[in-house]
mmCIF file of C-alpha atoms and ligand atoms in Angstrom:
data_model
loop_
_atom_site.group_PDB
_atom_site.id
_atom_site.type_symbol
_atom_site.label_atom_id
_atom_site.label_comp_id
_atom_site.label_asym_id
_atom_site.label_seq_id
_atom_site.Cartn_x
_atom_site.Cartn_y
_atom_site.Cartn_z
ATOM 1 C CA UNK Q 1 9.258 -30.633 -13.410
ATOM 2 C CA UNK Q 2 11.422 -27.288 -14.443
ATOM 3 C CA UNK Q 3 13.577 -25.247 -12.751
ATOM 4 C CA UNK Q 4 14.556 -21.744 -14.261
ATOM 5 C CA UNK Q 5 18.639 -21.813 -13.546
ATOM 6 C CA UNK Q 6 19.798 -19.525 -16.695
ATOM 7 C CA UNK Q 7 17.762 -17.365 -19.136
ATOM 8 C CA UNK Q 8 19.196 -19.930 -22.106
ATOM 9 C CA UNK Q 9 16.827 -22.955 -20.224
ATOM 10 C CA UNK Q 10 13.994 -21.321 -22.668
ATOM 11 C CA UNK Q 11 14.274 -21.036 -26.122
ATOM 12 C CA UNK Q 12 13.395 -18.264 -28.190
ATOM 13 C CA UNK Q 13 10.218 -19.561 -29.040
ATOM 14 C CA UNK Q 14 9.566 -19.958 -25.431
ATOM 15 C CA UNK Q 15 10.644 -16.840 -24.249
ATOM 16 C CA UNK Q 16 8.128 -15.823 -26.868
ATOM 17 C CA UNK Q 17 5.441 -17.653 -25.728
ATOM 18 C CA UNK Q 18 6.408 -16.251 -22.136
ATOM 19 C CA UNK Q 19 6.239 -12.303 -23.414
ATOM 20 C CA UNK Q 20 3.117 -13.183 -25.206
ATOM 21 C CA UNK Q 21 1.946 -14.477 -21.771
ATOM 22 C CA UNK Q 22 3.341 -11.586 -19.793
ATOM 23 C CA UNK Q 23 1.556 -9.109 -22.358
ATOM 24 C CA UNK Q 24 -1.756 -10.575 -21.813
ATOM 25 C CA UNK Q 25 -1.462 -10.507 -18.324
ATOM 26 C CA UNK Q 26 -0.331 -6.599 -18.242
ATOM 27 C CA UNK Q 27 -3.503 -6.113 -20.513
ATOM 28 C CA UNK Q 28 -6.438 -8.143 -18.940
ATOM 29 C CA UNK Q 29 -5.104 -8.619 -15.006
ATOM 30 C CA UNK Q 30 -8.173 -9.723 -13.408
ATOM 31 C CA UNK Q 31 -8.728 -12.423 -16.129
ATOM 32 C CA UNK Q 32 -5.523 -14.488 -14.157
ATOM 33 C CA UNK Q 33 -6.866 -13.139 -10.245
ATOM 34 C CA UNK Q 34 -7.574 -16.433 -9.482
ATOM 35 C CA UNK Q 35 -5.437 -18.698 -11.525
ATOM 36 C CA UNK Q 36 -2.860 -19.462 -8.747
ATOM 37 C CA UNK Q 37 -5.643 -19.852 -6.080
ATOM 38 C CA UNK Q 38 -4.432 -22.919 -3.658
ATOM 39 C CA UNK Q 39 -0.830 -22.324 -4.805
ATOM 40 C CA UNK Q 40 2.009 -21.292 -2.576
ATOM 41 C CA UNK Q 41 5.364 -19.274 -3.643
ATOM 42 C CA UNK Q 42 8.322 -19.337 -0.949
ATOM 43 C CA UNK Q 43 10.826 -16.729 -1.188
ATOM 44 C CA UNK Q 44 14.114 -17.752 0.113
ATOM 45 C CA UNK Q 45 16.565 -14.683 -0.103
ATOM 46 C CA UNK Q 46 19.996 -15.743 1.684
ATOM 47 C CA UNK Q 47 21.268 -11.890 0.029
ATOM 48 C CA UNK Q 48 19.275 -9.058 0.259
ATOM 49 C CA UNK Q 49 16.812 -8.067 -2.273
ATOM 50 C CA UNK Q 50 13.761 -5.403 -2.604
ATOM 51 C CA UNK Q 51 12.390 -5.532 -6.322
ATOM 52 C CA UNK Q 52 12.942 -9.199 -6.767
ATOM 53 C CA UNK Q 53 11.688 -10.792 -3.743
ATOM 54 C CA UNK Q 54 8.338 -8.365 -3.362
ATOM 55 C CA UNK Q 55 8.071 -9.044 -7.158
ATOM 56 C CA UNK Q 56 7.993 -12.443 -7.350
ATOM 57 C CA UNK Q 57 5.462 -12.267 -4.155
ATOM 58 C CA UNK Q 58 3.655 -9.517 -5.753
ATOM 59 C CA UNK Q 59 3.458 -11.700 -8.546
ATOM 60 C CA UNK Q 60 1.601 -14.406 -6.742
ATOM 61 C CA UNK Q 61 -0.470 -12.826 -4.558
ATOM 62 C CA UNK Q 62 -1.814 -10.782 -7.974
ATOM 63 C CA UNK Q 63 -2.482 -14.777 -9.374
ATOM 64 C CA UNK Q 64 -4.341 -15.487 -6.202
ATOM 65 C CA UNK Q 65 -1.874 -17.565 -4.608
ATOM 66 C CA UNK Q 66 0.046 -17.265 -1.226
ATOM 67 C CA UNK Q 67 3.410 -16.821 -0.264
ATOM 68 C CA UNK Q 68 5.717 -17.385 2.443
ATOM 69 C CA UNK Q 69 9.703 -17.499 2.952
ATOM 70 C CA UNK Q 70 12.888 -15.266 4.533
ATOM 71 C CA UNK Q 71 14.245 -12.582 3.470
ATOM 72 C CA UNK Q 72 17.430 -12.934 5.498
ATOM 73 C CA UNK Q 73 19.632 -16.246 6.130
ATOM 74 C CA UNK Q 74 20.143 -15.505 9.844
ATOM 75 C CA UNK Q 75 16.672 -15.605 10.470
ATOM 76 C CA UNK Q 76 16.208 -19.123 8.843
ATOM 77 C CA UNK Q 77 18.210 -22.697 9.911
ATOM 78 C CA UNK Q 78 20.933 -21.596 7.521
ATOM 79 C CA UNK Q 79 22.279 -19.675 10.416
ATOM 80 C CA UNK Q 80 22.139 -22.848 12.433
ATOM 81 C CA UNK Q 81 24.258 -24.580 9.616
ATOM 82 C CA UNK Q 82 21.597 -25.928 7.438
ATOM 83 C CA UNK Q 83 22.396 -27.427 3.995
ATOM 84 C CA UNK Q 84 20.305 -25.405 0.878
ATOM 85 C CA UNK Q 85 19.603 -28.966 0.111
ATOM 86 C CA UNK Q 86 18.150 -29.697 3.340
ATOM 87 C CA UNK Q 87 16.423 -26.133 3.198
ATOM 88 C CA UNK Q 88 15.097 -27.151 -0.316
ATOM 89 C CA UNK Q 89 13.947 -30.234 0.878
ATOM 90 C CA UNK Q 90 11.906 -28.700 3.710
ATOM 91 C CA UNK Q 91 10.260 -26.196 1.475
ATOM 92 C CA UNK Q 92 9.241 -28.198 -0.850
ATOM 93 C CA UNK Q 93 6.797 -29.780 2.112
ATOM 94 C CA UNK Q 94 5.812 -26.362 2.176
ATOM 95 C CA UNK Q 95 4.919 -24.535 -1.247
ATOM 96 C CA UNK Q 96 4.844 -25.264 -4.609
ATOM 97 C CA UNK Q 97 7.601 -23.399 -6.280
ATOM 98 C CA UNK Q 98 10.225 -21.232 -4.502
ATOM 99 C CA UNK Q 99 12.526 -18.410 -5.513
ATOM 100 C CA UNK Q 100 15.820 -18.732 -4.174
ATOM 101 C CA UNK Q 101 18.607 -15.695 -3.994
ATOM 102 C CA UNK Q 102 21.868 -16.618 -2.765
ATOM 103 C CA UNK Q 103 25.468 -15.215 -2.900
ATOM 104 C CA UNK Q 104 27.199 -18.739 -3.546
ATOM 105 C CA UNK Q 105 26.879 -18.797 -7.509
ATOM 106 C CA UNK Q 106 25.329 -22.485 -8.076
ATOM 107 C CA UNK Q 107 23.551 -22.496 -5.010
ATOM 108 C CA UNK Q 108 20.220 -22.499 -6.656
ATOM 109 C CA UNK Q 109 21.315 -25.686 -9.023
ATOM 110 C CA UNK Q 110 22.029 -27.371 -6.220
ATOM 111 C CA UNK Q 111 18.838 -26.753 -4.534
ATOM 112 C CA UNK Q 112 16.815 -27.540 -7.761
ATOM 113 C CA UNK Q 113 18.743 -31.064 -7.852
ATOM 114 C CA UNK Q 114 17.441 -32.024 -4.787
ATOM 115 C CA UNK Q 115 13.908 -29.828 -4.874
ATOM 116 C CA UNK Q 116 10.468 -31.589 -5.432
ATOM 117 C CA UNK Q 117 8.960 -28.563 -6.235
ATOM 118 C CA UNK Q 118 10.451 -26.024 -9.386
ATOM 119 C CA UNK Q 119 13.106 -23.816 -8.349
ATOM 120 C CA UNK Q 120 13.659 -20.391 -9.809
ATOM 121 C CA UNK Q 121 17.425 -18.734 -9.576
ATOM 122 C CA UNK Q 122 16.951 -15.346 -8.458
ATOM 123 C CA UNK Q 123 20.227 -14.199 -8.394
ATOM 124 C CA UNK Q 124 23.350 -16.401 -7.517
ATOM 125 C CA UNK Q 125 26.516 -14.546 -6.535
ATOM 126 C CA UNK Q 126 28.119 -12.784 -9.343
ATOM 127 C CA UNK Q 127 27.031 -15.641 -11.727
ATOM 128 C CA UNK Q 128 23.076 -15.297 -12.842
ATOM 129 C CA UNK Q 129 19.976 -13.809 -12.483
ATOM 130 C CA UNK Q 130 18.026 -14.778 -14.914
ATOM 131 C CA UNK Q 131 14.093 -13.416 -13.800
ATOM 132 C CA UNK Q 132 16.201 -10.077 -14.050
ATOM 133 C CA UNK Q 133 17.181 -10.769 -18.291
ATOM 134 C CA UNK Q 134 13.052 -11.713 -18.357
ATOM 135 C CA UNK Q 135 12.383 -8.336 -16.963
ATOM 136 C CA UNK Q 136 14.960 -6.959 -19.282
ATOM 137 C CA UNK Q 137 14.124 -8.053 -22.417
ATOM 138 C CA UNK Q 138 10.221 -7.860 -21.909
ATOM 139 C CA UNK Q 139 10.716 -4.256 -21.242
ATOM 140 C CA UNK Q 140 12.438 -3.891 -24.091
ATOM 141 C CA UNK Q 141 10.576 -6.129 -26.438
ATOM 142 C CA UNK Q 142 7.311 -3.960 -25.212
ATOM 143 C CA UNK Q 143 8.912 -0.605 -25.213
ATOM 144 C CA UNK Q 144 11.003 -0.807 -28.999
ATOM 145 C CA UNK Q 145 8.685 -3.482 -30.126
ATOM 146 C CA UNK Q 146 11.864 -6.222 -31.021
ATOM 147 C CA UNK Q 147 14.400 -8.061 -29.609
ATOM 148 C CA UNK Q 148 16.480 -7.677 -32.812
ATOM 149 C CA UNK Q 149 18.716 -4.779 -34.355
ATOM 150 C CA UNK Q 150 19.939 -2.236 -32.010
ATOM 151 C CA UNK Q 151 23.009 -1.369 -29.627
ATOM 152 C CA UNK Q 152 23.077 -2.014 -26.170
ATOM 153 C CA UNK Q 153 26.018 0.349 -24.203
ATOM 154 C CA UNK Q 154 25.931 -1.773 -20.672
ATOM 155 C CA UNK Q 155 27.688 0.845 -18.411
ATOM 156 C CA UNK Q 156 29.492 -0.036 -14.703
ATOM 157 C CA UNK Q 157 30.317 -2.946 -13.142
ATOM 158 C CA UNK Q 158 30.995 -5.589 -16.194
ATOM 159 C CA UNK Q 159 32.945 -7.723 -13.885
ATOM 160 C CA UNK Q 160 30.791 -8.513 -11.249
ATOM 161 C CA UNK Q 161 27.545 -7.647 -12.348
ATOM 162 C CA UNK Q 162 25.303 -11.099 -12.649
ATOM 163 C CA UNK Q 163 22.632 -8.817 -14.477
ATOM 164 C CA UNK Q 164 24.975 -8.041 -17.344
ATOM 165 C CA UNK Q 165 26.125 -11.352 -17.876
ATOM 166 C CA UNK Q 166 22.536 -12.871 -17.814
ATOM 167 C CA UNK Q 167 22.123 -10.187 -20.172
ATOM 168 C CA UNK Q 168 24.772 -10.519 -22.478
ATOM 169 C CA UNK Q 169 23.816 -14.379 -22.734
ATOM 170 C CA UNK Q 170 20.273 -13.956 -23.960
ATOM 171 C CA UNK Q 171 20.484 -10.978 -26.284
ATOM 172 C CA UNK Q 172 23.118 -13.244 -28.141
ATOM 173 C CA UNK Q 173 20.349 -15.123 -29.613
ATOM 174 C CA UNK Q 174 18.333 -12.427 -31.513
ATOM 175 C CA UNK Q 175 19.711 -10.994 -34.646
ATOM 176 C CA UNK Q 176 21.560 -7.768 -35.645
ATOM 177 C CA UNK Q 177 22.711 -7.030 -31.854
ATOM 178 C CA UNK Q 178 26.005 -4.498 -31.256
ATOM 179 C CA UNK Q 179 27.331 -4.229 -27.852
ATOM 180 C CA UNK Q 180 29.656 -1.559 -26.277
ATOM 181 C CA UNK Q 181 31.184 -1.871 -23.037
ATOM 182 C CA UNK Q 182 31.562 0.647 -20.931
ATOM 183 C CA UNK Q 183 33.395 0.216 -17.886
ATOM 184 C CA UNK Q 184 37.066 1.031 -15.514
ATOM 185 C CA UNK Q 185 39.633 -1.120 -16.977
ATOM 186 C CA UNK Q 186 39.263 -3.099 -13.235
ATOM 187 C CA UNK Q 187 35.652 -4.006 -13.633
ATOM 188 C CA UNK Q 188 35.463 -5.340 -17.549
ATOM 189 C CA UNK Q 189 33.641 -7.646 -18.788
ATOM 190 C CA UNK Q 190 34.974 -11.184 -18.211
ATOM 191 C CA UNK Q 191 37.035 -12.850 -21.016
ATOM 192 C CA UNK Q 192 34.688 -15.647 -21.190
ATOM 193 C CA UNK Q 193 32.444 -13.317 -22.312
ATOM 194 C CA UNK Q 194 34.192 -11.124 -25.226
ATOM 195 C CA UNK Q 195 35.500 -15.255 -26.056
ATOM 196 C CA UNK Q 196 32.219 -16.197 -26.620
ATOM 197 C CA UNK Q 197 31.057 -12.942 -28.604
ATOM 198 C CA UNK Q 198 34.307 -13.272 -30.781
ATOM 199 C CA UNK Q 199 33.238 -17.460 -31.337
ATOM 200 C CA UNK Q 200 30.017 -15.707 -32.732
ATOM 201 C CA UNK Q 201 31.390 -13.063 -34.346
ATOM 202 C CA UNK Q 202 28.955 -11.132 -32.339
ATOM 203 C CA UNK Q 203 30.276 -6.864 -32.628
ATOM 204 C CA UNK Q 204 31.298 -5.161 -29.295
ATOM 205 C CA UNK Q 205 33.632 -2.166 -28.438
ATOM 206 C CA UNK Q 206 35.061 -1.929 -25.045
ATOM 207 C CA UNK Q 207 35.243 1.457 -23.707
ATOM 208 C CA UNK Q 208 36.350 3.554 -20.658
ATOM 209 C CA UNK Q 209 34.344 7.239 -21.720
ATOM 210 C CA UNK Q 210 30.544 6.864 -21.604
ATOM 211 C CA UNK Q 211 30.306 10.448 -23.514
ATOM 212 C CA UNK Q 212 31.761 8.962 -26.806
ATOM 213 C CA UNK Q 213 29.932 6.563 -27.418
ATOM 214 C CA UNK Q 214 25.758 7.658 -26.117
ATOM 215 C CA UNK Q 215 25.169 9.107 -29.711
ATOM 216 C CA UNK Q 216 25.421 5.435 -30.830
ATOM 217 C CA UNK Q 217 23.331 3.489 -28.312
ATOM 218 C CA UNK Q 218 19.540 2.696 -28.701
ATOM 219 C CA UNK Q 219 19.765 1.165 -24.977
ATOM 220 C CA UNK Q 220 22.154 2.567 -22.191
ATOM 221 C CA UNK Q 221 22.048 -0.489 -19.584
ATOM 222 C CA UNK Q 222 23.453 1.134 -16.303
ATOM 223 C CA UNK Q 223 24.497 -0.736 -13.549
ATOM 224 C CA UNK Q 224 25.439 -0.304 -9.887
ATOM 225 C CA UNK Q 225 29.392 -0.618 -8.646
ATOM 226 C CA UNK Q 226 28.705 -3.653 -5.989
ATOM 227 C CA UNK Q 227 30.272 -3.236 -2.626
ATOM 228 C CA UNK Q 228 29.164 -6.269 -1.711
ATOM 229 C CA UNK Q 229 31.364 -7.797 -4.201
ATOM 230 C CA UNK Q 230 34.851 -6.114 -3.253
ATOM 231 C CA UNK Q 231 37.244 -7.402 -1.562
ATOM 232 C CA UNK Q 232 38.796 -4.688 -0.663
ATOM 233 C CA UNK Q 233 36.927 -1.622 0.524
ATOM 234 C CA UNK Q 234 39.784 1.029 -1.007
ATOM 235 C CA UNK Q 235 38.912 -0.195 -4.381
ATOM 236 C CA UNK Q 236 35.432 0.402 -4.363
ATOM 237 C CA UNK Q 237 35.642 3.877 -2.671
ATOM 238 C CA UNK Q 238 37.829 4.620 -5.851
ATOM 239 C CA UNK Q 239 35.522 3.209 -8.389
ATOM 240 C CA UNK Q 240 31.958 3.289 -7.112
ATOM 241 C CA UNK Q 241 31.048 7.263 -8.693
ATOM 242 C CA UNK Q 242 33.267 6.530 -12.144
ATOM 243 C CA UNK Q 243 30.232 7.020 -13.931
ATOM 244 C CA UNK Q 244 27.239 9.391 -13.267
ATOM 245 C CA UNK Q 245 24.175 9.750 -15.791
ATOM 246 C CA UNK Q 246 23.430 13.246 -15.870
ATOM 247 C CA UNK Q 247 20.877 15.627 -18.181
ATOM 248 C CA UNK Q 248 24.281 17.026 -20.041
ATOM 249 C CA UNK Q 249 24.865 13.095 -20.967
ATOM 250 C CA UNK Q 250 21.687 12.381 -22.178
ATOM 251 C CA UNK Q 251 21.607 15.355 -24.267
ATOM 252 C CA UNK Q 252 24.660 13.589 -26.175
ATOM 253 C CA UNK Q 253 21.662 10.236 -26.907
ATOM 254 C CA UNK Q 254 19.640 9.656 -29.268
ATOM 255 C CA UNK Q 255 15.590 11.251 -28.801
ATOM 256 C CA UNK Q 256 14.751 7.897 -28.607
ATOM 257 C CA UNK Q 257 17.260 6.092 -26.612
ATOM 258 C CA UNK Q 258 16.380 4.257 -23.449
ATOM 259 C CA UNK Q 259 17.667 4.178 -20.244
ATOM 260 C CA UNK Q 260 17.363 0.786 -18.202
ATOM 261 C CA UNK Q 261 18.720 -0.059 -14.849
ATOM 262 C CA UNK Q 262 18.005 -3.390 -12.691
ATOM 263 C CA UNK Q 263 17.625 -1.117 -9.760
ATOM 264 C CA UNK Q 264 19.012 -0.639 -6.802
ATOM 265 C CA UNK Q 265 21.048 2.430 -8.238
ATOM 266 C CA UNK Q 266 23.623 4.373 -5.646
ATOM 267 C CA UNK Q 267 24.801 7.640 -7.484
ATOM 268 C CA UNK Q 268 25.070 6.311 -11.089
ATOM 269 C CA UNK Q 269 21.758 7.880 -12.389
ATOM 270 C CA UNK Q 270 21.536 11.390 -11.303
ATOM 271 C CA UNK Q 271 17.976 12.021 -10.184
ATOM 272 C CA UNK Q 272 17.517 15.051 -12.433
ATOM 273 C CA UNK Q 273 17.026 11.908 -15.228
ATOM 274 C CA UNK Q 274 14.537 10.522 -13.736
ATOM 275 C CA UNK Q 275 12.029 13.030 -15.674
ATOM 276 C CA UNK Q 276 13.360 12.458 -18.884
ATOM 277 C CA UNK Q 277 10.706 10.129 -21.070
ATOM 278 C CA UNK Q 278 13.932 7.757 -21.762
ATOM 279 C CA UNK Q 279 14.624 7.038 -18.626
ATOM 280 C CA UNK Q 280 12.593 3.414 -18.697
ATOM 281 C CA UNK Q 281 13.661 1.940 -15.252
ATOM 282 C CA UNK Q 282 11.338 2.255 -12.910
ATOM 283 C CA UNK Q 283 8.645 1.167 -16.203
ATOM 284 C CA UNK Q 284 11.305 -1.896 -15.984
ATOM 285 C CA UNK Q 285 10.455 -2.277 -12.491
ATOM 286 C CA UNK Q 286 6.774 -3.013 -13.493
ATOM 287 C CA UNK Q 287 7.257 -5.265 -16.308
ATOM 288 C CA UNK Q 288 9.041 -7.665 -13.762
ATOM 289 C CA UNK Q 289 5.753 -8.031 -12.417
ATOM 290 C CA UNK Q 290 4.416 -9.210 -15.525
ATOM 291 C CA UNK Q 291 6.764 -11.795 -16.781
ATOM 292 C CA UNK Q 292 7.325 -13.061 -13.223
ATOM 293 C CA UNK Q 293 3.870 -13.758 -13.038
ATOM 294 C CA UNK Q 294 4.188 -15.756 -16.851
ATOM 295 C CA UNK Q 295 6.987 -17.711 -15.121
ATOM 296 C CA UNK Q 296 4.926 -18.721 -12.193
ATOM 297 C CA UNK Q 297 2.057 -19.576 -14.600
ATOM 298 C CA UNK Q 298 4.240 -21.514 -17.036
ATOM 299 C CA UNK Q 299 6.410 -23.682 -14.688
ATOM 300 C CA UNK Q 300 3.779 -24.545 -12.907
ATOM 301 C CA UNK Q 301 1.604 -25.564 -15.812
ATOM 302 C CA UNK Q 302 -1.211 -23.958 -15.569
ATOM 303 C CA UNK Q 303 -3.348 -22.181 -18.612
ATOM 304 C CA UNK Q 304 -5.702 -19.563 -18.123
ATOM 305 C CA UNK Q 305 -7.973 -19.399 -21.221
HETATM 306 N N1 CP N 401 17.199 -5.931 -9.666
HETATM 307 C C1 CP N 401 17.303 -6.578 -8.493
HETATM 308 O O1 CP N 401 17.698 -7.758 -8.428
HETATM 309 O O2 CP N 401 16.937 -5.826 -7.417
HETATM 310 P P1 CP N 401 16.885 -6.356 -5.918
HETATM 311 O O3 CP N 401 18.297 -6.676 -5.507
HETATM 312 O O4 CP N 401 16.246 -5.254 -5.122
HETATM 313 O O5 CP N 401 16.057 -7.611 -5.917
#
């Protein structure tokens, strides 16, 4: 049995195999309707979540299968003082894979080492969320055509944001990638990160003005400032608007940059981008569909010729 804890539990060649998957699906749907039909999915989302959660339950009612779960903690036993490994052990009586969001980072390992059915992470604290780096690098293996040979400017939150460091740990793997850093001196990227990029002699620039550096990016990776993830409320009042994407920014990028963004976005995007052909999120959005259905598909086994 597999679990998906980290994007780095598949290889290249599997995450290849998975894209390949996820491409097939997004061009022949109806040839997987039924490919899931008997299965159940169960969500369990101790954190909040709209994209994720509906995705991964799009995802299996789209392969025929069912789904059932919570999207809130307080309305399951957790808020009676249930264990996750009690929870994980009562699920698995009940479906045959589960997505699990939670905002104690390992929470999810924990539940997979005690799971009898395969557990996917779907976010843990500030530590993973690795369906969200599937989503991310489909989108922009399908959209640029390669995983290899570009610069990625991931703007915001570096500190806190789970997405980035899922991110940052998969793209390491593919050739010829530059990273810039763009972010408030209080919400850099952690040193374990620019360690490991240094260890790998990986390129990246850290950065506080998003302006001088968008000529140079082929991917501007926005991200939200988390409230959720301050301790202190002050702090985030001062930092959560230190970077807006406007039209005057994006005329500073290349014609053919894109713009990603996990979603949900506060004020970091301005709107007025949302028309502009680069702006690739809400394509993003989509594509999690696809791969999430792949990962369904692949940890459970099955092969849909
Ligand atoms: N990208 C993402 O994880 O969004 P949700 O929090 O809405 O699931």
């Amino acid at each position: 049995m597999r679990h998906l804890m980290s994007p780095l539990d598949f290889s290249t060649e599997e995450l290849d195999r998975l894209f390949d998957l996820a491409g097939d699906i997004e061009r022949n749907m109806s040839k997987y309707a039924h490919a899931c039909d008997g299965k159940i999915l169960a969500t369990c989302f101790y954190e909040p979540s709209t994209r994720t959660r509906l995705s991964f339950e799009s995802a299996m009612l789209s392969l025929g299968g069912n789904v059932l779960g919570f999207s809130d903690a307080g309305s399951s036993s957790a808020a009676k003082g249930e264990s996750v490994s009690d929870t994980i052990r009562t699920i698995s009586c009940f479906a045959d894979i589960c997505a699990m969001r939670h905002p104690k980072e390992g929470a999810p390992m924990v539940a997979a080492s005690r799971s009898g059915v395969p557990v996917i992470n779907a976010g843990d604290g500030g530590h993973q969320h690795p369906t969200q780096t599937l989503t991310d690098l489909l989108t922009i293996r399908s959209l640029k055509g390669s995983l290899s040979n570009f610069t990625i400017g991931l703007c915001g939150d570096l500190k806190f944001g789970r997405t980035v460091h899922s991110l940052i740990n998969a793209l390491v793997r593919y050739e010829g990638i530059k990273f810039i850093f763009i972010s408030p001196e209080e919400l850099k990227v952690p040193d374990y990160i620019t360690d490991m990029l240094k260890e790998k002699n990986i390129p990246y620039e850290e950065v506080i003005r998003l302006e001088n550096v968008m000529p140079q990016l082929d991917f501007l990776y926005m991200t939200r400032v988390q409230r959720e993830r301050f301790f202190n409320e002050e702090d985030y009042v001062r930092l959560k608007d230190f970077y807006i994407l406007d039209k005057a920014k994006m005329e500073l990028a290349k014609e053919d940059m894109l713009v990603l963004h996990p979603l949900p976005r506060v004020n970091e995007i301005s709107v007025e981008v949302d028309d502009d052909p680069r702006a690739a999120y809400f394509r993003q959005v989509q594509y999690g569909v696809y791969v999430r259905m792949a990962l369904i598909l692949t940890l459970l086994d099955i092969h849909v010729d």
